[in-house]
Rosetta silent file (secondary structure, phi, psi, omega in degrees, C-alpha in Angstrom):
SEQUENCE: XXXXXXXXXXXXXXXXXXXXXXXXXXXXXXXXXXXXXXXXXXXXXXXXXXXXXXXXXXXXXXXXXXXXXXXXXXXXXXXXXXXXXXXX
SCORE:     score description
SCORE:     0.000 S_00000001
   1 L     0.000  -41.783 -179.505    0.000    0.000    0.000 S_00000001
   2 H   -64.721  -42.763 -178.176    2.792    2.394    0.842 S_00000001
   3 H   -63.493  -34.528 -179.622    4.640    1.726   -2.397 S_00000001
   4 H   -79.898  -36.069 -174.625    1.529    2.421   -4.454 S_00000001
   5 H   -98.637  -26.087 -174.675    0.276    5.470   -2.544 S_00000001
   6 L    72.950   13.270 -176.755    3.479    6.962   -1.153 S_00000001
   7 L  -124.062  124.424 -177.579    1.509    7.568    2.030 S_00000001
   8 H   -74.702  -21.691 -176.648    2.292    5.733    5.271 S_00000001
   9 H   -66.905  -29.951 -179.783   -1.166    6.400    6.763 S_00000001
  10 H   -64.846  -51.403  177.418   -2.944    3.923    4.476 S_00000001
  11 H   -66.361  -31.986  176.858   -1.049    0.806    5.674 S_00000001
  12 H   -65.207  -46.752  178.172   -1.193    2.050    9.276 S_00000001
  13 H   -62.409  -39.829  178.234   -4.962    2.516    9.036 S_00000001
  14 H   -62.892  -43.827 -178.219   -5.391   -0.865    7.371 S_00000001
  15 H   -65.905  -45.003  178.418   -3.395   -2.586   10.114 S_00000001
  16 H   -62.549  -44.875  179.408   -5.291   -0.876   12.936 S_00000001
  17 H   -62.398  -42.699  179.860   -8.634   -1.645   11.285 S_00000001
  18 H   -58.920  -50.824 -178.746   -7.646   -5.260   10.700 S_00000001
  19 H   -64.699  -39.041  179.551   -6.684   -5.828   14.344 S_00000001
  20 H   -61.743  -51.741 -178.752   -9.771   -4.012   15.640 S_00000001
  21 H   -66.386  -39.384  179.857  -12.221   -6.036   13.557 S_00000001
  22 H   -61.392  -44.540 -175.347  -10.338   -9.266   14.138 S_00000001
  23 H   -90.510  -57.139 -171.214  -10.349   -8.922   17.930 S_00000001
  24 H   -82.349  -22.372  178.159  -13.151   -6.648   19.104 S_00000001
  25 H   -96.766  -55.123 -173.665  -15.745   -7.459   16.459 S_00000001
  26 L   -92.165  -11.018  174.193  -15.132  -11.103   15.472 S_00000001
  27 L    77.397   16.085  175.835  -13.513  -12.297   18.728 S_00000001
  28 L   -77.222  155.930  170.978  -10.407  -13.915   17.234 S_00000001
  29 L   -65.706  144.166  176.604   -7.142  -13.915   19.126 S_00000001
  30 E  -112.701  108.094 -177.576   -4.848  -11.105   18.000 S_00000001
  31 L    50.259   50.218  178.870   -1.239  -12.341   17.903 S_00000001
  32 L    72.697    4.347  176.816   -1.992  -14.936   20.604 S_00000001
  33 E   -94.411  122.399 -178.584   -3.770  -12.382   22.837 S_00000001
  34 L   -66.425  135.680 -179.319   -7.286  -13.493   23.746 S_00000001
  35 L  -127.542  150.776  174.377   -9.973  -10.986   22.774 S_00000001
  36 L  -104.671  116.856 -177.904  -13.677  -10.720   23.536 S_00000001
  37 L  -106.200  167.007  177.360  -15.605   -9.925   20.416 S_00000001
  38 L   -75.273  -39.215 -175.222  -19.144   -8.905   19.633 S_00000001
  39 L  -117.761  104.648 -175.470  -19.585  -11.642   17.031 S_00000001
  40 L  -114.485   50.091 -175.640  -18.068  -14.975   18.084 S_00000001
  41 L   -89.419  -10.185 -175.946  -19.539  -17.402   15.548 S_00000001
  42 L   -89.327  141.921  175.680  -16.258  -18.702   14.126 S_00000001
  43 L   -67.100  145.508 -174.469  -14.560  -21.808   15.505 S_00000001
  44 L   -93.096  -23.049 -172.140  -11.287  -21.023   17.277 S_00000001
  45 L  -119.048   63.033  176.254   -9.256  -24.202   16.791 S_00000001
  46 L  -147.312  176.658 -176.389   -9.115  -25.071   13.151 S_00000001
  47 L   -61.288  -35.969 -176.557   -7.210  -24.565    9.931 S_00000001
  48 L   -73.190  -39.094 -173.277   -9.417  -21.702    8.735 S_00000001
  49 L   -95.032   -2.806  178.539   -9.288  -19.505   11.816 S_00000001
  50 L    85.916    2.849  176.184   -5.615  -19.949   12.745 S_00000001
  51 L    64.286 -140.835 -175.658   -6.263  -21.773   16.000 S_00000001
  52 L   -69.581  -26.594 -179.097   -4.851  -20.372   19.231 S_00000001
  53 L   -68.058  -38.115 -178.166   -2.572  -17.859   17.516 S_00000001
  54 L   125.201 -179.979 -174.077   -5.459  -16.032   15.918 S_00000001
  55 H   -60.352  -27.757 -179.093   -6.775  -15.276   12.493 S_00000001
  56 H   -61.531  -20.831 -178.990   -3.356  -14.229   11.199 S_00000001
  57 H   -93.659    5.495 -175.878   -2.323  -17.894   11.238 S_00000001
  58 L  -108.952  169.193 -178.943   -5.211  -19.128    9.088 S_00000001
  59 H   -70.776  -26.689  179.066   -5.995  -19.482    5.424 S_00000001
  60 H   -60.475  -42.558  179.465   -8.804  -16.903    5.656 S_00000001
  61 H   -61.762  -44.209  179.204   -6.242  -14.177    6.298 S_00000001
  62 H   -57.840  -43.401  179.674   -4.189  -15.217    3.327 S_00000001
  63 H   -67.746  -42.039  179.259   -7.240  -14.971    1.084 S_00000001
  64 H   -63.476  -44.297 -179.963   -8.360  -11.597    2.485 S_00000001
  65 H   -65.720  -41.392  178.411   -4.893  -10.103    2.082 S_00000001
  66 H   -62.749  -45.923  179.441   -4.562  -11.482   -1.443 S_00000001
  67 H   -63.728  -43.163  178.209   -7.966  -10.126   -2.492 S_00000001
  68 H   -62.417  -42.863  177.970   -7.214   -6.738   -0.903 S_00000001
  69 H   -59.533  -46.749 -179.291   -3.847   -6.611   -2.650 S_00000001
  70 H   -63.693  -41.998  178.557   -5.432   -7.378   -6.030 S_00000001
  71 H   -61.737  -48.221 -179.870   -8.176   -4.777   -5.576 S_00000001
  72 H   -65.264  -38.997  179.193   -5.669   -2.098   -4.597 S_00000001
  73 H   -60.696  -50.660 -178.809   -3.280   -3.069   -7.385 S_00000001
  74 H   -68.027  -34.619  177.106   -5.936   -2.803  -10.091 S_00000001
  75 H   -62.438  -48.504 -177.904   -7.375    0.372   -8.585 S_00000001
  76 H   -74.041  -28.840  173.676   -4.005    2.148   -8.598 S_00000001
  77 H   -65.573  -42.969  178.206   -3.065    0.799  -12.026 S_00000001
  78 H   -65.401  -40.517  177.688   -6.278    2.220  -13.434 S_00000001
  79 H   -62.196  -42.103  179.538   -5.642    5.503  -11.592 S_00000001
  80 H   -63.353  -41.618  179.880   -2.108    5.640  -13.008 S_00000001
  81 H   -65.966  -39.037  177.433   -3.370    5.076  -16.558 S_00000001
  82 H   -64.212  -41.252  178.932   -5.968    7.840  -16.184 S_00000001
  83 H   -64.235  -39.079  178.399   -3.248   10.188  -14.931 S_00000001
  84 H   -64.553  -41.155  179.400   -1.028    9.326  -17.918 S_00000001
  85 H   -66.403  -43.452 -178.945   -3.852   10.042  -20.353 S_00000001
  86 H   -66.882  -35.919 -178.634   -4.741   13.354  -18.680 S_00000001
  87 H   -83.731  -15.451  175.113   -1.114   14.506  -18.573 S_00000001
  88 L    91.314    0.000    0.000   -0.533   13.435  -22.136 S_00000001
């Protein structure tokens, strides 16, 4: 995110938002720290949720990060192309 935007606030905001939703909303452990969430419907000890470590250790995180990366990549590529056309 930083390399594409040149702004450090975007990755910082993404990281804070990720940890907040992971722990306080969905109730997953955050880096092995137990959290109490509002919505605790996900199983805690399996391959998808990362087990005791937390969501960061599961396959769901890998998919979310990959999808987010692809969305941001295509968004900024399209933005770059529009800027090139406008600037000539």
